[in-house]
Amino acid sequence: MSDYQYTERIIKQMIAAWAEQNKRVDVFFAEYNEDVYLKEVAPKRNRAIYLLGHLVAVNDGMLPLFNLGDKMFPELTADFLFTPDNVETKMPTVGELKKQWKELNLKLSERFNAMRVEDWMGRHTSVSEDDFTNEPHRNKLNVLISRVNHQAYHLGQLKLMHP
Amino acid sequence: MSDYQYTERIIKQMIAAWAEQNKRVDVFFAEYNEDVYLKEVAPKRNRAIYLLGHLVAVNDGMLPLFNLGDKMFPELTADFLFTPDNVETKMPTVGELKKQWKELNLKLSERFNAMRVEDWMGRHTSVSEDDFTNEPHRNKLNVLISRVNHQAYHLGQLKLMHP
């Protein structure tokens, strides 16, 4: 098997790992009534609804970072990315966030599957051309790897909830 | 850049992601006095000491799975892999588990860095040659991807602790 085919296979495996984490989040947020997700995952820790908004905001950031377009839900950035969980924050409902999560991941999946090996191995928009020459591991695939781990991290927390 | 170099780079990135998760676990278990880790990470959930033993046992499983030799700490398998956390279990101390964790990851790091692209893309020992022909994604690299996510999942839980 050629190396090009190896590289394509690995990239497919990483996209599959990302999709698998998305699916586990889907399953978790389909399991209970909406009011359950208004509870904290553990005493004095983030509420599940906050973590869902946070995961949407983080995945959404991959669109501009990969030069695939603007964020779909830029209104979530301030409250779910730059601000810790706060009961005073006026949030969308769990149902609205779940809808955004699905729409976003559908769009990202389509875009990811259309990207070529060279796209994945190319720099993301927050690293300069000069820096990328010296640090070629700062490519789009590395961002995806890090996002998959970030989702697993928060999924582990969500699964500690007592519904 | 040749495709072979791409494949090598991606594999290095995955090993780096695994090492980064190990390091974050190191940092967490170096932060407090040992008795803190005898507490549950959240009410009625696993104790931190159990999750440490569990992470050792899971990483240890990669040695036979990748055909790199026997497990270093097979005595952990029954209590930390096949059995839920139980205060009745006679466990090693946190200090002992931390030592095992470091020794094991040092050995795994050395072995991983010596593996070639073809090794990573080859089947692991729990998939048969026939099955692998039809499911070539069941390679060693895929196991590593899944182990990195597994570590991130439990790290997220550890970080919820109130020391």
Short mmCIF file of C-alpha atoms in Angstrom, two decimals:
data_model
loop_
_atom_site.label_atom_id
_atom_site.label_comp_id
_atom_site.label_asym_id
_atom_site.label_seq_id
_atom_site.Cartn_x
_atom_site.Cartn_y
_atom_site.Cartn_z
CA MET A 1 0.00 0.00 0.00
CA SER A 2 1.32 3.44 -0.91
CA ASP A 3 2.07 6.01 1.71
CA TYR A 4 -0.53 8.31 0.24
CA GLN A 5 -3.13 5.65 0.91
CA TYR A 6 -1.78 5.26 4.46
CA THR A 7 -2.13 8.98 5.05
CA GLU A 8 -5.65 9.03 3.67
CA ARG A 9 -6.58 6.08 5.86
CA ILE A 10 -5.22 7.73 9.02
CA ILE A 11 -7.09 10.95 8.28
CA LYS A 12 -10.30 8.97 7.78
CA GLN A 13 -9.65 7.24 11.12
CA MET A 14 -9.27 10.61 12.87
CA ILE A 15 -12.49 11.95 11.32
CA ALA A 16 -14.20 8.73 12.43
CA ALA A 17 -12.86 9.20 15.99
CA TRP A 18 -14.24 12.76 16.00
CA ALA A 19 -17.63 11.56 14.68
CA GLU A 20 -17.70 8.83 17.33
CA GLN A 21 -17.23 11.40 20.12
CA ASN A 22 -19.98 13.57 18.58
CA LYS A 23 -22.28 10.58 18.57
CA ARG A 24 -21.59 9.81 22.21
CA VAL A 25 -22.49 13.41 23.07
CA ASP A 26 -25.70 13.02 21.00
CA VAL A 27 -26.61 9.87 22.89
CA PHE A 28 -25.96 11.50 26.26
CA PHE A 29 -28.16 14.51 25.51
CA ALA A 30 -30.96 12.31 24.12
CA GLU A 31 -31.13 10.20 27.27
CA TYR A 32 -33.02 12.39 29.76
CA ASN A 33 -35.62 15.15 29.97
CA GLU A 34 -34.31 18.62 29.23
CA ASP A 35 -34.45 19.80 32.85
CA VAL A 36 -31.88 17.16 33.87
CA TYR A 37 -29.27 19.00 31.79
CA LEU A 38 -29.81 22.17 33.83
CA LYS A 39 -28.04 20.44 36.74
CA GLU A 40 -24.34 20.58 37.56
CA VAL A 41 -22.32 17.53 36.49
CA ALA A 42 -20.84 17.44 40.01
CA PRO A 43 -21.18 19.76 43.05
CA LYS A 44 -20.06 23.31 42.18
CA ARG A 45 -18.96 22.29 38.68
CA ASN A 46 -20.27 23.22 35.22
CA ARG A 47 -23.87 22.50 34.34
CA ALA A 48 -24.44 20.01 31.51
CA ILE A 49 -26.17 22.73 29.42
CA TYR A 50 -23.04 24.87 29.69
CA LEU A 51 -20.81 22.01 28.53
CA LEU A 52 -23.10 21.41 25.54
CA GLY A 53 -22.90 25.10 24.54
CA HIS A 54 -19.15 24.97 25.12
CA LEU A 55 -18.76 21.95 22.81
CA VAL A 56 -20.83 23.67 20.09
CA ALA A 57 -18.72 26.84 20.39
CA VAL A 58 -15.44 24.89 20.25
CA ASN A 59 -16.40 22.77 17.23
CA ASP A 60 -17.77 25.90 15.53
CA GLY A 61 -14.34 27.50 15.85
CA MET A 62 -12.92 24.92 13.44
CA LEU A 63 -14.76 26.55 10.51
CA PRO A 64 -12.69 29.79 10.50
CA LEU A 65 -9.60 27.99 11.82
CA PHE A 66 -9.65 25.62 8.82
CA ASN A 67 -10.58 28.46 6.45
CA LEU A 68 -13.93 26.82 5.74
CA GLY A 69 -16.05 29.92 6.38
CA ASP A 70 -17.47 31.93 9.28
CA LYS A 71 -18.76 30.45 12.52
CA MET A 72 -22.37 29.27 12.30
CA PHE A 73 -23.20 30.38 15.84
CA PRO A 74 -20.86 33.27 16.73
CA GLU A 75 -23.34 34.43 19.39
CA LEU A 76 -22.25 31.49 21.57
CA THR A 77 -18.58 32.50 21.71
CA ALA A 78 -18.78 35.08 24.52
CA ASP A 79 -20.89 33.01 26.94
CA PHE A 80 -19.56 29.52 26.28
CA LEU A 81 -15.95 30.05 25.29
CA PHE A 82 -14.75 33.17 27.08
CA THR A 83 -16.92 33.01 30.21
CA PRO A 84 -17.24 30.31 32.88
CA ASP A 85 -20.66 28.84 33.61
CA ASN A 86 -22.91 31.36 35.32
CA VAL A 87 -26.59 30.92 36.20
CA GLU A 88 -27.14 34.62 35.39
CA THR A 89 -26.24 34.04 31.71
CA LYS A 90 -29.27 34.03 29.42
CA MET A 91 -28.72 30.79 27.50
CA PRO A 92 -30.50 29.11 24.59
CA THR A 93 -32.60 26.11 25.67
CA VAL A 94 -31.07 22.63 25.70
CA GLY A 95 -33.29 21.83 22.70
CA GLU A 96 -31.91 24.81 20.74
CA LEU A 97 -28.30 23.88 21.58
CA LYS A 98 -28.90 20.27 20.55
CA LYS A 99 -30.26 21.49 17.19
CA GLN A 100 -27.20 23.72 16.69
CA TRP A 101 -24.87 20.88 17.67
CA LYS A 102 -26.39 18.59 15.02
CA GLU A 103 -26.50 21.22 12.26
CA LEU A 104 -22.92 22.21 12.93
CA ASN A 105 -21.53 18.68 13.00
CA LEU A 106 -23.36 17.82 9.79
CA LYS A 107 -21.73 20.80 8.09
CA LEU A 108 -18.29 20.01 9.55
CA SER A 109 -18.57 16.36 8.49
CA GLU A 110 -19.31 17.37 4.91
CA ARG A 111 -16.43 19.80 4.85
CA PHE A 112 -13.98 17.40 6.51
CA ASN A 113 -14.79 14.61 4.07
CA ALA A 114 -14.10 16.97 1.16
CA MET A 115 -10.64 17.98 2.46
CA ARG A 116 -7.59 16.44 0.80
CA VAL A 117 -4.46 15.15 2.52
CA GLU A 118 -2.65 18.40 1.65
CA ASP A 119 -5.39 20.45 3.31
CA TRP A 120 -5.14 18.48 6.54
CA MET A 121 -1.36 18.75 6.58
CA GLY A 122 -1.47 22.48 5.88
CA ARG A 123 -1.38 25.25 8.48
CA HIS A 124 -4.48 26.47 10.27
CA THR A 125 -5.35 30.17 10.20
CA SER A 126 -3.99 31.00 13.67
CA VAL A 127 -0.41 30.08 12.74
CA SER A 128 1.60 32.32 10.41
CA GLU A 129 3.39 31.02 7.31
CA ASP A 130 6.75 31.73 8.94
CA ASP A 131 5.91 29.93 12.17
CA PHE A 132 4.51 27.01 10.21
CA THR A 133 7.80 26.54 8.38
CA ASN A 134 9.48 25.91 11.73
CA GLU A 135 6.56 24.10 13.37
CA PRO A 136 4.94 22.00 10.64
CA HIS A 137 3.04 19.93 13.20
CA ARG A 138 0.75 22.94 13.72
CA ASN A 139 -1.48 21.68 10.93
CA LYS A 140 -5.23 21.21 10.70
CA LEU A 141 -5.07 17.53 11.56
CA ASN A 142 -3.39 18.40 14.85
CA VAL A 143 -6.30 20.69 15.70
CA LEU A 144 -8.72 17.86 14.99
CA ILE A 145 -6.73 15.50 17.26
CA SER A 146 -6.87 18.07 20.02
CA ARG A 147 -10.60 18.70 19.54
CA VAL A 148 -11.38 14.97 19.76
CA ASN A 149 -9.55 14.80 23.09
CA HIS A 150 -11.29 17.93 24.31
CA GLN A 151 -14.67 16.32 23.60
CA ALA A 152 -13.67 13.10 25.35
CA TYR A 153 -12.52 15.16 28.36
CA HIS A 154 -15.91 16.85 28.78
CA LEU A 155 -17.87 13.71 27.91
CA GLY A 156 -16.14 11.99 30.84
CA GLN A 157 -17.43 14.80 33.05
CA LEU A 158 -20.97 14.65 31.69
CA LYS A 159 -21.11 10.93 32.35
CA LEU A 160 -20.53 11.54 36.08
CA MET A 161 -23.92 13.25 36.43
CA HIS A 162 -26.57 11.75 38.64
CA PRO A 163 -29.74 12.41 36.60
CA MET B 1 7.05 16.63 0.89
CA SER B 2 6.61 12.94 0.16
CA ASP B 3 3.59 11.11 1.42
CA TYR B 4 5.74 8.78 3.45
CA GLN B 5 6.93 11.79 5.41
CA TYR B 6 3.29 12.83 5.92
CA THR B 7 2.48 9.45 7.41
CA GLU B 8 5.48 9.56 9.70
CA ARG B 9 4.58 13.07 10.81
CA ILE B 10 1.00 12.11 11.65
CA ILE B 11 2.14 9.13 13.68
CA LYS B 12 4.56 11.35 15.58
CA GLN B 13 1.71 13.76 16.25
CA MET B 14 -0.43 10.96 17.67
CA ILE B 15 2.40 9.73 19.91
CA ALA B 16 2.87 13.33 21.06
CA ALA B 17 -0.85 13.61 21.84
CA TRP B 18 -0.63 10.42 23.90
CA ALA B 19 2.47 11.70 25.75
CA GLU B 20 0.71 15.01 26.42
CA GLN B 21 -2.22 13.20 28.08
CA ASN B 22 0.24 11.14 30.16
CA LYS B 23 1.92 14.33 31.28
CA ARG B 24 -1.35 15.90 32.32
CA VAL B 25 -2.09 12.82 34.43
CA ASP B 26 1.44 13.11 35.95
CA VAL B 27 0.81 16.74 36.84
CA PHE B 28 -2.57 15.97 38.40
CA PHE B 29 -1.17 13.21 40.63
CA ALA B 30 1.81 15.35 41.68
CA GLU B 31 -0.39 18.19 42.84
CA TYR B 32 -1.74 17.02 46.20
CA ASN B 33 -0.89 14.82 49.17
CA GLU B 34 -1.50 11.13 48.62
CA ASP B 35 -4.57 10.96 50.84
CA VAL B 36 -6.44 13.37 48.54
CA TYR B 37 -6.42 10.70 45.84
CA LEU B 38 -8.25 8.29 48.12
CA LYS B 39 -11.37 10.43 47.66
CA GLU B 40 -14.09 9.98 45.05
CA VAL B 41 -13.86 12.34 42.06
CA ALA B 42 -17.56 13.12 42.58
CA PRO B 43 -20.21 11.76 44.96
CA LYS B 44 -20.63 7.97 44.52
CA ARG B 45 -18.19 7.88 41.61
CA ASN B 46 -14.75 6.28 41.21
CA ARG B 47 -11.94 7.25 43.56
CA ALA B 48 -8.93 8.98 41.97
CA ILE B 49 -6.67 6.09 43.06
CA TYR B 50 -8.91 3.66 41.16
CA LEU B 51 -8.75 5.78 38.00
CA LEU B 52 -4.94 5.90 38.24
CA GLY B 53 -4.75 2.10 38.53
CA HIS B 54 -7.25 1.83 35.68
CA LEU B 55 -5.12 4.06 33.43
CA VAL B 56 -2.01 1.99 34.23
CA ALA B 57 -3.85 -1.25 33.45
CA VAL B 58 -5.24 0.11 30.16
CA ASN B 59 -1.92 1.49 28.90
CA ASP B 60 -0.23 -1.75 30.00
CA GLY B 61 -2.58 -3.67 27.73
CA MET B 62 -0.97 -2.04 24.70
CA LEU B 63 2.20 -4.13 25.19
CA PRO B 64 0.61 -7.50 24.31
CA LEU B 65 -1.90 -5.86 21.94
CA PHE B 66 0.95 -4.40 19.88
CA ASN B 67 3.01 -7.58 20.19
CA LEU B 68 5.65 -5.73 22.21
CA GLY B 69 5.84 -8.21 25.07
CA ASP B 70 3.91 -9.17 28.19
CA LYS B 71 2.16 -6.75 30.51
CA MET B 72 4.47 -5.16 33.08
CA PHE B 73 1.83 -5.17 35.82
CA PRO B 74 -0.58 -8.05 35.08
CA GLU B 75 -1.60 -8.11 38.76
CA LEU B 76 -3.59 -4.87 38.16
CA THR B 77 -5.84 -6.33 35.47
CA ALA B 78 -8.41 -8.03 37.71
CA ASP B 79 -8.98 -5.13 40.12
CA PHE B 80 -8.65 -2.15 37.79
CA LEU B 81 -9.88 -3.42 34.44
CA PHE B 82 -12.46 -6.11 35.15
CA THR B 83 -13.83 -4.85 38.46
CA PRO B 84 -15.48 -1.54 39.38
CA ASP B 85 -14.00 0.56 42.17
CA ASN B 86 -14.55 -1.09 45.54
CA VAL B 87 -13.23 0.07 48.91
CA GLU B 88 -12.78 -3.59 49.91
CA THR B 89 -10.15 -4.12 47.19
CA LYS B 90 -6.62 -4.26 48.53
CA MET B 91 -4.87 -1.75 46.30
CA PRO B 92 -1.26 -0.65 45.88
CA THR B 93 -0.58 2.79 47.37
CA VAL B 94 -0.92 5.90 45.23
CA GLY B 95 2.87 6.21 45.35
CA GLU B 96 3.30 2.67 44.01
CA LEU B 97 0.79 3.24 41.21
CA LYS B 98 2.49 6.52 40.26
CA LYS B 99 5.82 4.70 40.02
CA GLN B 100 4.27 1.98 37.83
CA TRP B 101 2.60 4.61 35.66
CA LYS B 102 5.93 6.32 34.99
CA GLU B 103 7.90 3.13 34.38
CA LEU B 104 5.26 1.83 32.02
CA ASN B 105 4.96 5.02 29.98
CA LEU B 106 8.73 5.27 29.67
CA LYS B 107 8.83 1.76 28.25
CA LEU B 108 5.86 2.39 25.94
CA SER B 109 7.42 5.64 24.69
CA GLU B 110 10.63 3.87 23.77
CA ARG B 111 8.77 1.10 21.99
CA PHE B 112 6.40 3.48 20.18
CA ASN B 113 9.26 5.61 18.90
CA ALA B 114 10.96 2.51 17.49
CA MET B 115 7.87 1.39 15.54
CA ARG B 116 7.80 1.98 11.80
CA VAL B 117 4.88 3.21 9.73
CA GLU B 118 4.11 -0.36 8.63
CA ASP B 119 3.94 -1.49 12.28
CA TRP B 120 1.41 1.19 13.16
CA MET B 121 -0.70 0.41 10.12
CA GLY B 122 -0.61 -3.33 10.83
CA ARG B 123 -3.20 -5.31 12.77
CA HIS B 124 -3.18 -5.57 16.54
CA THR B 125 -3.20 -8.98 18.19
CA SER B 126 -6.91 -9.05 19.02
CA VAL B 127 -7.94 -8.94 15.36
CA SER B 128 -7.45 -11.98 13.11
CA GLU B 129 -5.68 -11.79 9.75
CA ASP B 130 -8.93 -12.53 7.96
CA ASP B 131 -10.90 -9.85 9.79
CA PHE B 132 -8.09 -7.37 9.22
CA THR B 133 -8.29 -7.87 5.46
CA ASN B 134 -11.87 -6.63 5.57
CA GLU B 135 -11.39 -4.04 8.34
CA PRO B 136 -7.95 -2.52 7.77
CA HIS B 137 -8.73 0.39 10.10
CA ARG B 138 -8.35 -2.04 13.01
CA ASN B 139 -4.66 -1.24 13.14
CA LYS B 140 -2.36 -0.32 16.02
CA LEU B 141 -2.63 3.40 15.36
CA ASN B 142 -6.38 3.19 15.85
CA VAL B 143 -5.84 1.62 19.26
CA LEU B 144 -3.54 4.49 20.18
CA ILE B 145 -6.15 7.07 19.05
CA SER B 146 -8.73 5.33 21.19
CA ARG B 147 -6.38 5.15 24.22
CA VAL B 148 -5.62 8.87 24.00
CA ASN B 149 -9.34 9.64 24.09
CA HIS B 150 -9.85 7.23 26.95
CA GLN B 151 -7.19 9.06 28.98
CA ALA B 152 -8.72 12.45 28.19
CA TYR B 153 -12.13 11.10 29.28
CA HIS B 154 -10.89 10.08 32.73
CA LEU B 155 -8.66 13.13 33.11
CA GLY B 156 -11.76 15.29 32.69
CA GLN B 157 -13.30 13.37 35.59
CA LEU B 158 -10.21 13.65 37.80
CA LYS B 159 -10.16 17.41 37.27
CA LEU B 160 -13.64 17.69 38.82
CA MET B 161 -12.32 16.65 42.24
CA HIS B 162 -12.51 19.04 45.15
CA PRO B 163 -9.18 18.29 46.89
#
